Short mmCIF file of N, CA and C in Angstrom, two decimals:
data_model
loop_
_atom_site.label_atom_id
_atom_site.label_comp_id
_atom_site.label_asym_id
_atom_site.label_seq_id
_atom_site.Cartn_x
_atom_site.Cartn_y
_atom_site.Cartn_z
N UNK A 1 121.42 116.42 78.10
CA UNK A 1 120.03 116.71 78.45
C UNK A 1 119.07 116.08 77.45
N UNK A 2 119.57 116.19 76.01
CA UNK A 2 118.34 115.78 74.85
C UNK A 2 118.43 114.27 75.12
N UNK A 3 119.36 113.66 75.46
CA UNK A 3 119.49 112.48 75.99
C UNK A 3 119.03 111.39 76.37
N UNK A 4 118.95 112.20 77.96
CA UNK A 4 117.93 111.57 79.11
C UNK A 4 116.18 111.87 78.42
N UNK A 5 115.72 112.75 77.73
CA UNK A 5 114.86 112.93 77.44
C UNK A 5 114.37 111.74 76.41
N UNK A 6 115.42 111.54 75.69
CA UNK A 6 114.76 110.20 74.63
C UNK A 6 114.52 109.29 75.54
N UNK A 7 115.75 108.41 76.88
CA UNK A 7 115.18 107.56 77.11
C UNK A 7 114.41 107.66 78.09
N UNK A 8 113.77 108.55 78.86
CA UNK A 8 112.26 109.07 79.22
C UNK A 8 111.63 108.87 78.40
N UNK A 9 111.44 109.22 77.29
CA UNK A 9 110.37 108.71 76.29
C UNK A 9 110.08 107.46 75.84
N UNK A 10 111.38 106.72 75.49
CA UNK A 10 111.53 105.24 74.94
C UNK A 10 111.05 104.49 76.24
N UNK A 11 111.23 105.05 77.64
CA UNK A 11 110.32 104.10 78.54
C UNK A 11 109.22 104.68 78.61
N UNK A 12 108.98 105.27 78.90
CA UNK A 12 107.32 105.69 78.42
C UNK A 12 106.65 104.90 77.20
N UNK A 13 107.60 104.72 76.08
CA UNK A 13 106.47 104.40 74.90
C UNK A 13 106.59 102.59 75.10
N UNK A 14 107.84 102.08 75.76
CA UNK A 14 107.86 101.13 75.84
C UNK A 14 106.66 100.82 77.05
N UNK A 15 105.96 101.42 77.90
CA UNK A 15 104.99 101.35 78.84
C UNK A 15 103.84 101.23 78.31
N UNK A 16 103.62 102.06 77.36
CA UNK A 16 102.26 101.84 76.41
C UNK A 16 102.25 100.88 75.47
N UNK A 17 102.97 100.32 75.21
CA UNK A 17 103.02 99.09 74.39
C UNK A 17 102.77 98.13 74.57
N UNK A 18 103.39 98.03 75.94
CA UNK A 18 103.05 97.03 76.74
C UNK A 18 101.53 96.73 77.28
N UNK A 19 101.38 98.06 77.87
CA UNK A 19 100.12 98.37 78.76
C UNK A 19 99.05 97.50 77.06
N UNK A 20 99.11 98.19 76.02
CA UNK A 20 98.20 97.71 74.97
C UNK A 20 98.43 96.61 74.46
N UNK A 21 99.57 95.57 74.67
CA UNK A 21 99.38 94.28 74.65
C UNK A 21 98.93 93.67 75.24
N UNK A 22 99.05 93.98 76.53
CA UNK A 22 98.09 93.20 77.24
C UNK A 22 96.36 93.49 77.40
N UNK A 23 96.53 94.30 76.84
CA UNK A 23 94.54 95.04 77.37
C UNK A 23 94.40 94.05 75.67
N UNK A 24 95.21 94.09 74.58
CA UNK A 24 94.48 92.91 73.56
C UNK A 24 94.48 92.00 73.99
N UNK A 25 95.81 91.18 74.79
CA UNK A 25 95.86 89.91 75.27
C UNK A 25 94.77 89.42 76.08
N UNK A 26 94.47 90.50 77.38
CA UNK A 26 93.35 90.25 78.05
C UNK A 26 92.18 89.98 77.96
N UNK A 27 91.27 89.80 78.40
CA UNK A 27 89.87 89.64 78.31
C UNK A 27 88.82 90.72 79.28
N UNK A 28 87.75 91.09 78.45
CA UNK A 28 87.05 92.01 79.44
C UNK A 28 86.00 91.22 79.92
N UNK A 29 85.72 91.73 81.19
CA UNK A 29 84.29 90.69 81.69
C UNK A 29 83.20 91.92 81.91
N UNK A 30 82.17 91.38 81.45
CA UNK A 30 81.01 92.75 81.93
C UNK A 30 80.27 91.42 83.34
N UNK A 31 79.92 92.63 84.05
CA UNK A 31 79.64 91.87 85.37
C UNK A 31 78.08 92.88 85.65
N UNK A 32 76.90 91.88 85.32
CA UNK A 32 75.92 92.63 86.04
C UNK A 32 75.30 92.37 86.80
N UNK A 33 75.01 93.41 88.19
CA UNK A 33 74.63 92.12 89.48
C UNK A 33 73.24 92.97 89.68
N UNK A 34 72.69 91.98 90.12
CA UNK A 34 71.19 92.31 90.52
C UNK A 34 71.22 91.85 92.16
N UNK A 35 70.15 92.25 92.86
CA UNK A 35 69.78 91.71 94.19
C UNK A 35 70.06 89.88 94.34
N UNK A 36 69.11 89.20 93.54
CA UNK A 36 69.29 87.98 93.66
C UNK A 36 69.79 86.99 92.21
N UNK A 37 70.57 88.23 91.67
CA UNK A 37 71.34 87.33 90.63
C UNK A 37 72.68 87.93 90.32
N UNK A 38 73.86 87.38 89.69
CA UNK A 38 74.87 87.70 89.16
C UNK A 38 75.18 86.96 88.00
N UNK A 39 75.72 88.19 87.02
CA UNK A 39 76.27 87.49 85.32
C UNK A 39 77.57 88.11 85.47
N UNK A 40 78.61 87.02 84.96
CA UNK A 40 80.27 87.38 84.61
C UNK A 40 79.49 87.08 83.10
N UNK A 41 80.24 87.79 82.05
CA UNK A 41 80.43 87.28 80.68
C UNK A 41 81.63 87.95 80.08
N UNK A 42 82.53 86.92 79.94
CA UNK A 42 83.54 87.10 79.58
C UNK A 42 83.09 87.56 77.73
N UNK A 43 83.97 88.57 77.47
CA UNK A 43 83.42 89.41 76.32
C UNK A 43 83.81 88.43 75.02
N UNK A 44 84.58 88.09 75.25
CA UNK A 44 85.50 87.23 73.99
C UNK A 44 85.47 85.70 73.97
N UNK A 45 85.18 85.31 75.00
CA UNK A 45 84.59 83.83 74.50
C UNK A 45 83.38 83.69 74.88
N UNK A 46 82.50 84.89 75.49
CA UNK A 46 80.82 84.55 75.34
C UNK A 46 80.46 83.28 76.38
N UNK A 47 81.80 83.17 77.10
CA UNK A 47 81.12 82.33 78.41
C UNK A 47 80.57 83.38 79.59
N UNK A 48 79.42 82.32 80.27
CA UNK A 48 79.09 82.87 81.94
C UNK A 48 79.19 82.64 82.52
N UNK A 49 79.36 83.37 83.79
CA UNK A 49 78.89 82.65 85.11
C UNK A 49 77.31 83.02 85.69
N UNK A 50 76.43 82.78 85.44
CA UNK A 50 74.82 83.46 86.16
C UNK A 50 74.48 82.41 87.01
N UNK A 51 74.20 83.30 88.18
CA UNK A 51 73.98 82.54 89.38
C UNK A 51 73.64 83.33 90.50
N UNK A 52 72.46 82.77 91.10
CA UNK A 52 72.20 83.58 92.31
C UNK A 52 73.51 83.89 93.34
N UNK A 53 73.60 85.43 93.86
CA UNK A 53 74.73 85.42 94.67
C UNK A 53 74.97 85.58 96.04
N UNK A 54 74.84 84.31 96.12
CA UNK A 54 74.91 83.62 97.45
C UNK A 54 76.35 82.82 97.63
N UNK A 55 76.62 83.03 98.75
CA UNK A 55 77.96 82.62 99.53
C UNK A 55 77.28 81.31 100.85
N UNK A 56 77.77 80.50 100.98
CA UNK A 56 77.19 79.40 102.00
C UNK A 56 78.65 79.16 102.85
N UNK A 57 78.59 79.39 103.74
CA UNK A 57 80.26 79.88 104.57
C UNK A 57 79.36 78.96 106.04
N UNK A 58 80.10 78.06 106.81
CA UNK A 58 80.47 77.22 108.00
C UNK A 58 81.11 77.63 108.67
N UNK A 59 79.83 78.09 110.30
CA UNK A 59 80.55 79.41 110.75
C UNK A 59 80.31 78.32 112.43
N UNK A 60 81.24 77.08 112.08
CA UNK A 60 80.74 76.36 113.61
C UNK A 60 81.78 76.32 114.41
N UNK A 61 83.42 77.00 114.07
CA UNK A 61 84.11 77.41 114.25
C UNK A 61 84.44 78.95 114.29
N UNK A 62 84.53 79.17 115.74
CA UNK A 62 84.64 80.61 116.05
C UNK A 62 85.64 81.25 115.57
N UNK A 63 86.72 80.82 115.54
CA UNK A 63 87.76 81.49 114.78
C UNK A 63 88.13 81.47 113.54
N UNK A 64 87.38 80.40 112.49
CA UNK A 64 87.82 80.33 111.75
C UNK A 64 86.48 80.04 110.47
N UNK A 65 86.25 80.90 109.43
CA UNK A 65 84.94 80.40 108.53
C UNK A 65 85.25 79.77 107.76
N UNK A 66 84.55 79.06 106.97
CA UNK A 66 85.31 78.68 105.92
C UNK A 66 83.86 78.44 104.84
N UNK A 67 84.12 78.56 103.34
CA UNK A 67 83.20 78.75 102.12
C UNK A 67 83.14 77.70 102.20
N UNK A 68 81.71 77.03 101.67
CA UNK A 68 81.55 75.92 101.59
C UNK A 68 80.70 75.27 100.29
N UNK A 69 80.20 76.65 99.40
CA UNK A 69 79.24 76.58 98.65
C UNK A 69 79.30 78.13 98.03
N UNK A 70 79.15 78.18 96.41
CA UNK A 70 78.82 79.98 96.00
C UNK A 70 77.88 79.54 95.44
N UNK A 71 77.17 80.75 94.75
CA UNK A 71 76.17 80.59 93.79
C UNK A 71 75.30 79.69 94.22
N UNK A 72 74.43 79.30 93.24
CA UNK A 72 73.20 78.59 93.29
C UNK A 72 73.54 77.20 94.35
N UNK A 73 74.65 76.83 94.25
CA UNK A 73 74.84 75.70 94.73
C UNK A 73 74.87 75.56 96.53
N UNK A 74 74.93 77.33 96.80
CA UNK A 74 75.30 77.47 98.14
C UNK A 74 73.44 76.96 98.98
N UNK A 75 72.38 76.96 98.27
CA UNK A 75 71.43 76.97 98.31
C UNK A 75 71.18 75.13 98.73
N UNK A 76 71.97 74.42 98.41
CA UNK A 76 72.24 72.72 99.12
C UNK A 76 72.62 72.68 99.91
N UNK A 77 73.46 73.74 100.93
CA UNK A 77 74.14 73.33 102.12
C UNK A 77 73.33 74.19 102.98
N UNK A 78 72.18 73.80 103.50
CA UNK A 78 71.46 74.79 104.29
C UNK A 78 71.63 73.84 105.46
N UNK A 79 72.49 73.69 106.52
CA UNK A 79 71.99 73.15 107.53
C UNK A 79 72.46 73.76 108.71
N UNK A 80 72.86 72.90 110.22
CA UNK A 80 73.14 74.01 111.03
C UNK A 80 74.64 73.97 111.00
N UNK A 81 74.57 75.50 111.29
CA UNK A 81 76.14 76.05 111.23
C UNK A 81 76.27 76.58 110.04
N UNK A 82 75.84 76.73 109.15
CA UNK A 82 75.71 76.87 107.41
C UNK A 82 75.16 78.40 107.73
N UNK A 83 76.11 79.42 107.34
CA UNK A 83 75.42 80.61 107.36
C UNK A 83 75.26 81.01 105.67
N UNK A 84 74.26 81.43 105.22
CA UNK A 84 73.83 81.60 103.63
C UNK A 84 74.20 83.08 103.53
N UNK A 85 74.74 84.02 103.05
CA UNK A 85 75.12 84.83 102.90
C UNK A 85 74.99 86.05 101.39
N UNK A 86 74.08 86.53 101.23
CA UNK A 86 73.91 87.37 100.02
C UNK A 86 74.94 88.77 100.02
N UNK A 87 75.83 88.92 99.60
CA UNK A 87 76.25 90.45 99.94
C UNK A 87 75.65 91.65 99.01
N UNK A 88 74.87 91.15 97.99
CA UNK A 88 74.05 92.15 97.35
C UNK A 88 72.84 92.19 98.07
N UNK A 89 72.55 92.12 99.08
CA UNK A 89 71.11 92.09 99.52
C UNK A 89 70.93 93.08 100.44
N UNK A 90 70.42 94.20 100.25
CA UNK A 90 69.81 95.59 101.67
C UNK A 90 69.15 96.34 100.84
N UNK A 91 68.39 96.61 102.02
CA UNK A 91 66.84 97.19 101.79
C UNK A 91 66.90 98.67 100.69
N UNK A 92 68.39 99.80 100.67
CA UNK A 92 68.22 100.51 100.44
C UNK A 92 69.43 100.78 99.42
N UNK A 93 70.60 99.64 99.55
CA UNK A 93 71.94 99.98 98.58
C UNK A 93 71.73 98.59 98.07
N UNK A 94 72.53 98.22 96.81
CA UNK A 94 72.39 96.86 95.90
C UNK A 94 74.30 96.21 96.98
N UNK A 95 74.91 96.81 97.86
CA UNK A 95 76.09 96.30 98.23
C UNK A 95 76.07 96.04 99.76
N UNK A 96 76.27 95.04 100.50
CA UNK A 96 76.30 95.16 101.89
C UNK A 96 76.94 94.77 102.50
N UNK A 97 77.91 93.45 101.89
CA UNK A 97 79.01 92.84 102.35
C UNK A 97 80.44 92.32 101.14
N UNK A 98 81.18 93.17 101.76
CA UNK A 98 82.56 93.75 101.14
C UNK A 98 83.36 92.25 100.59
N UNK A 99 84.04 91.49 102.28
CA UNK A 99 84.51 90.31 102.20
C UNK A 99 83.60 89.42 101.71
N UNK A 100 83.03 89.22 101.31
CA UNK A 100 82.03 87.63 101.34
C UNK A 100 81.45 88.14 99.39
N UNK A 101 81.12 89.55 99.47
CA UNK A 101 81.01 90.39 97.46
C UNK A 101 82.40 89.66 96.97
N UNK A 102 83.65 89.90 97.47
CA UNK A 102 84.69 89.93 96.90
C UNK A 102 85.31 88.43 96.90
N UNK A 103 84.91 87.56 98.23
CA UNK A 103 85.27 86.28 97.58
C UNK A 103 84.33 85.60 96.23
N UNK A 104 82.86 86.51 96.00
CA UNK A 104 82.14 85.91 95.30
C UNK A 104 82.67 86.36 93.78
N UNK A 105 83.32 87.23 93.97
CA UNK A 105 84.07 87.94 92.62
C UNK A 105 84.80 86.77 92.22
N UNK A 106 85.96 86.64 93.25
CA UNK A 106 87.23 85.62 92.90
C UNK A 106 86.51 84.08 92.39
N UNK A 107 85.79 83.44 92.79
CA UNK A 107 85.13 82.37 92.68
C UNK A 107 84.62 82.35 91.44
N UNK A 108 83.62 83.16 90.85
CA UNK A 108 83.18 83.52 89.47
C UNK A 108 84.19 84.03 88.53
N UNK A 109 85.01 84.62 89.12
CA UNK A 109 86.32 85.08 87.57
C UNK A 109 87.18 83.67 87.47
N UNK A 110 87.46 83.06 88.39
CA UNK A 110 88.18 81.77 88.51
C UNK A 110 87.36 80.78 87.70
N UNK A 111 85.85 80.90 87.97
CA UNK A 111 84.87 79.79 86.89
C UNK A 111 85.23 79.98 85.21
N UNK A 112 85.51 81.62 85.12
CA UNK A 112 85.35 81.76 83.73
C UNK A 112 86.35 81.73 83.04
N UNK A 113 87.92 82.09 83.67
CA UNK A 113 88.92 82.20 83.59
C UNK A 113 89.58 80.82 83.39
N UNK A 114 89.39 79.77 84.61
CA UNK A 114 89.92 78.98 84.84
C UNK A 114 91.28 78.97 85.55
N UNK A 115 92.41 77.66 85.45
CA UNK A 115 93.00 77.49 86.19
C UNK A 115 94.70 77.80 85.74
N UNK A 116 95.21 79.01 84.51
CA UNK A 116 95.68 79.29 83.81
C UNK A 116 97.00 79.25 84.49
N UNK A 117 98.05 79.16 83.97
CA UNK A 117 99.19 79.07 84.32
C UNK A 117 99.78 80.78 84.27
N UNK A 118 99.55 81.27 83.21
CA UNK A 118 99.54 82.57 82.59
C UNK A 118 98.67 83.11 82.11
N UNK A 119 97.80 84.08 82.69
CA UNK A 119 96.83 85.05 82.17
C UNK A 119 96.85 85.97 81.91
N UNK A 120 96.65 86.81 81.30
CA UNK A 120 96.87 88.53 81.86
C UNK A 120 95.70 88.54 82.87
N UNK A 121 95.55 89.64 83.67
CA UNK A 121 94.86 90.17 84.49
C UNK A 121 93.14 90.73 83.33
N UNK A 122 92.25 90.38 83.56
CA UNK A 122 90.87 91.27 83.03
C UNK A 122 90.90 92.56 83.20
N UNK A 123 90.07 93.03 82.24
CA UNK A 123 89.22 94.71 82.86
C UNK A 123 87.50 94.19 83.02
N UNK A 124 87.16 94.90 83.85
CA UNK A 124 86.19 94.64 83.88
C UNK A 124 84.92 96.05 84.41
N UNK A 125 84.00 95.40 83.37
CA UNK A 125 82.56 96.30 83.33
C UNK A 125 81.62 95.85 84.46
N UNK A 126 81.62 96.67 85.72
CA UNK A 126 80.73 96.59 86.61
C UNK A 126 79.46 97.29 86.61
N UNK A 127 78.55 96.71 86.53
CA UNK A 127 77.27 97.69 85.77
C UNK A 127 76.19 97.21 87.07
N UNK A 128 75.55 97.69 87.66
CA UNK A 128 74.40 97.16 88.72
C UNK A 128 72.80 97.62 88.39
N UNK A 129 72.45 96.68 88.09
CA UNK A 129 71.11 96.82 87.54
C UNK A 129 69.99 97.24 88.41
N UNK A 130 70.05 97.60 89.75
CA UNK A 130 68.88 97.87 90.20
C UNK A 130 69.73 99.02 91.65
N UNK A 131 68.63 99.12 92.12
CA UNK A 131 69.04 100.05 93.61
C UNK A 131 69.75 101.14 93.09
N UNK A 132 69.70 101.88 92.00
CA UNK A 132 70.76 103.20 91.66
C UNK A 132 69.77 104.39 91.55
N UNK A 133 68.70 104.50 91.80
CA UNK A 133 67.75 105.81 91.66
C UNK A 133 68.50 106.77 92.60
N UNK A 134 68.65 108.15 91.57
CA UNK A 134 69.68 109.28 92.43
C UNK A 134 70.82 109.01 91.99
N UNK A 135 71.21 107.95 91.21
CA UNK A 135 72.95 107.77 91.33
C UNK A 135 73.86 106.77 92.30
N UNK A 136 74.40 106.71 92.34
CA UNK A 136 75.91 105.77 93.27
C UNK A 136 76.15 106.84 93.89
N UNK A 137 77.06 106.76 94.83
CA UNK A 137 77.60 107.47 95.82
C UNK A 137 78.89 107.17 95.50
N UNK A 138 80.06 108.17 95.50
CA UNK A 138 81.24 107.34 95.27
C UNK A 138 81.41 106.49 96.17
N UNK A 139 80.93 106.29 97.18
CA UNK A 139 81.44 105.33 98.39
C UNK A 139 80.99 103.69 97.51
N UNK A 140 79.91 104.44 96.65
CA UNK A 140 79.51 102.52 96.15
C UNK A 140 80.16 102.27 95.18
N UNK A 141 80.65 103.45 94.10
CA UNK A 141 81.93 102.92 93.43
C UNK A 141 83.27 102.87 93.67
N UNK A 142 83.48 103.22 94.38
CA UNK A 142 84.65 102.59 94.96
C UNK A 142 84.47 101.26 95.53
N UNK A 143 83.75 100.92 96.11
CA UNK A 143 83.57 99.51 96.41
C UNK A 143 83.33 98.55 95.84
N UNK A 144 82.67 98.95 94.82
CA UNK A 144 82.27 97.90 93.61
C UNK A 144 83.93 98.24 92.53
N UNK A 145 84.36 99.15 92.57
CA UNK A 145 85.95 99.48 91.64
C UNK A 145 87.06 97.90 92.78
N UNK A 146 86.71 98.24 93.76
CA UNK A 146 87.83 97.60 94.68
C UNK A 146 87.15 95.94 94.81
N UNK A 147 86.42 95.10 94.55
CA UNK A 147 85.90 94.40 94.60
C UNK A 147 86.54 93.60 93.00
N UNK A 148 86.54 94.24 92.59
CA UNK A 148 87.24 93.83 90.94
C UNK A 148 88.82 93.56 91.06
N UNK A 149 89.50 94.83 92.02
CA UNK A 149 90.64 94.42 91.83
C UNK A 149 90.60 93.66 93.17
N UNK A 150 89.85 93.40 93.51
CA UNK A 150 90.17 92.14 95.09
C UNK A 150 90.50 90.96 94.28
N UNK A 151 89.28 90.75 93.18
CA UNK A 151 88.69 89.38 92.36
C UNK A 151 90.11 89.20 91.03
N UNK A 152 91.17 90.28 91.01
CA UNK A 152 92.32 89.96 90.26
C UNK A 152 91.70 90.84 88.62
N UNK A 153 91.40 91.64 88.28
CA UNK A 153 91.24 92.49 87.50
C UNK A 153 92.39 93.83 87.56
N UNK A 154 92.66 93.73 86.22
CA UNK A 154 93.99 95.01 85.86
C UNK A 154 93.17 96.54 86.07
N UNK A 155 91.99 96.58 85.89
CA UNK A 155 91.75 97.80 85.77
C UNK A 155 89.81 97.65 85.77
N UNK A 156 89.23 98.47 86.03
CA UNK A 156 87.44 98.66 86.36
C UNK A 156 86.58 99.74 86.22
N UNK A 157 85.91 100.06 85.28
CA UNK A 157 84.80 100.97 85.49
C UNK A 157 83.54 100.48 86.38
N UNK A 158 82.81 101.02 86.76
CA UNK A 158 81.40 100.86 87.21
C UNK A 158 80.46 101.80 86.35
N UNK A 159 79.63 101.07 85.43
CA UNK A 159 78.68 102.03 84.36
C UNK A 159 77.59 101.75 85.16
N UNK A 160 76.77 102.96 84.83
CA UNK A 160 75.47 103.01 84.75
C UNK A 160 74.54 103.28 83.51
N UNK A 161 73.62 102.69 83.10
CA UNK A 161 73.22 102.64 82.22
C UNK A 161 72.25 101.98 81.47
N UNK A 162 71.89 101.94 79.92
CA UNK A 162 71.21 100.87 80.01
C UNK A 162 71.98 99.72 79.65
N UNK A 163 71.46 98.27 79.51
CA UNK A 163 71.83 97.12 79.75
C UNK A 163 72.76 96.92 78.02
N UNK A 164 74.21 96.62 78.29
CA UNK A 164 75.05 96.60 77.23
C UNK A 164 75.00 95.24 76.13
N UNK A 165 74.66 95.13 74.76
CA UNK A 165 75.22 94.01 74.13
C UNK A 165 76.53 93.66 74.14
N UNK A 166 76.80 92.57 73.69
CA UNK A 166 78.05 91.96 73.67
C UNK A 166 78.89 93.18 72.68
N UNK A 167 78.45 92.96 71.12
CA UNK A 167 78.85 94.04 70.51
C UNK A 167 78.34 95.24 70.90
N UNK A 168 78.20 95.74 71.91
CA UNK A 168 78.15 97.50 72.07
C UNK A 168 79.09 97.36 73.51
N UNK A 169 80.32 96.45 73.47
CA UNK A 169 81.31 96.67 74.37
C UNK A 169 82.57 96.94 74.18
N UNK A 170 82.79 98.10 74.32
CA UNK A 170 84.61 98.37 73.85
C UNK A 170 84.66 99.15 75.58
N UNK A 171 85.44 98.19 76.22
CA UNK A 171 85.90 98.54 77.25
C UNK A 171 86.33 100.51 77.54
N UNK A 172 87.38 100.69 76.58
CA UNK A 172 88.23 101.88 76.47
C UNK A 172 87.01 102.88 76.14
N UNK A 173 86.09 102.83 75.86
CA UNK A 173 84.95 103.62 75.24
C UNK A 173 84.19 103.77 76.43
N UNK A 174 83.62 102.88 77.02
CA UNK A 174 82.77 103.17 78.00
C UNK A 174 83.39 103.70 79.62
N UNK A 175 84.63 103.54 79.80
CA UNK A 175 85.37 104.04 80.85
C UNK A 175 85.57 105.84 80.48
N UNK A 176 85.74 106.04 79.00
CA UNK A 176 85.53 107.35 79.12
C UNK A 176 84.36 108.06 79.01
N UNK A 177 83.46 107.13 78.90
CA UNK A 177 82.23 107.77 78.86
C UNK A 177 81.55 108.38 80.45
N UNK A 178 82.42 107.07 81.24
CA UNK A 178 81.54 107.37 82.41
C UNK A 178 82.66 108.48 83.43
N UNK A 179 84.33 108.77 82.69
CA UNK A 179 84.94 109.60 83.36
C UNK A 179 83.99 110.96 82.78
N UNK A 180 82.88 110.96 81.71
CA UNK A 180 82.79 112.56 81.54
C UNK A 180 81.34 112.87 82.14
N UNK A 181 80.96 111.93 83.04
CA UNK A 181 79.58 111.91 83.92
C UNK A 181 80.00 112.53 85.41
#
C-alpha cells in the first residue's frame, strides 16, 4: 500500500515539474483587444502584433471561404466578393464572431511566434479594453478563454482591469487574482 502511494506521488511531482518547465520554457502573450484594434505582446521578447482586427475572407465561392488578408492589410483587398470582417465589432458586446476572432488569434500568435519546429504552447493574458461596463458575462469569458486555446495556447485568463506594464506581468499572479473576483 505505502508503495503505490510513493509512485502516485513521484507521478504527480514528476507532473509538476514538468508542467513548470514548460510555463518557464514558454512564453506569455498579453492580448489587448479593442473595437478597432488588437495588440499580441509577447512578454519576453517585447515583440507585437498591433493591428486593426480585421479578417478580409473571399466569399465568391459558396462552399468554400477562404482568408485572404488579416489585420491592417485586410483593408487592400476591398473588392467584389471580398467580405471585410471585424469580429470585435457590435453595438453592445466587444465579441461577435467566434470563427473568423479565432482564425485572427492563430494568424497573430503565428506572426509572433513564428514558424518553430518546437515550441511550447503560450499562456496567455486576454484583457479587453472597452465594452465591459457591469462586467463580462461568463458566456464572454469563456469565449474569449476558448479563442486562446483555438489560437494554440496551454492555458488563459481573461483580466479585467487596468491596462498592465510589461513588468507588472507575472502570468501565475494575475490568474489568481482574477480566480478570487
Amino acid at each position: 500500500m505505502c508503495e503505490s502511494n510513493f509512485t502516485l506521488s513521484s507521478a504527480v511531482n514528476r507532473k509538476e515539474m514538468l508542467r513548470r518547465l514548460l510555463h518557464k520554457c514558454g512564453t506569455t502573450i498579453y492580448v489587448r483587444i479593442w473595437e478597432n484594434r488588437i495588440n499580441f505582446t509577447d512578454i519576453q521578447t517585447r515583440k507585437s502584433f498591433d493591428e486593426k482586427p480585421l479578417v478580409a475572407i473571399d466569399t465568391k465561392e459558396k462552399l468554400k471561404s477562404e482568408i485572404v488578408a488579416v489585420g491592417n492589410a485586410a483593408l487592400s483587398n476591398l473588392a467584389e466578393g471580398i467580405e471585410i470582417i471585424n469580429p470585435f465589432s457590435h453595438p453592445r458586446v466587444l465579441f461577435t464572431d467566434f470563427v473568423v476572432g479565432e482564425k485572427l488569434f492563430q494568424y497573430a500568435l503565428k506572426k509572433l511566434l513564428g514558424n518553430k519546429l518546437f515550441s511550447p504552447a503560450p499562456v496567455m493574458i486576454i484583457h479587453p479594453m472597452e465594452k465591459i461596463e457591469g462586467g463580462l458575462t461568463m458566456i464572454e469569458v469563456r469565449a474569449l478563454k476558448e479563442l486562446a486555446f483555438g489560437a494554440g495556447a496551454r492555458d488563459s485568463v481573461v483580466y479585467v482591469g487596468k491596462e498592465l506594464l510589461p513588468h507588472e506581468i507575472d502570468y501565475d499572479s494575475i490568474k489568481e487574482q482574477m480566480r478570487e473576483r
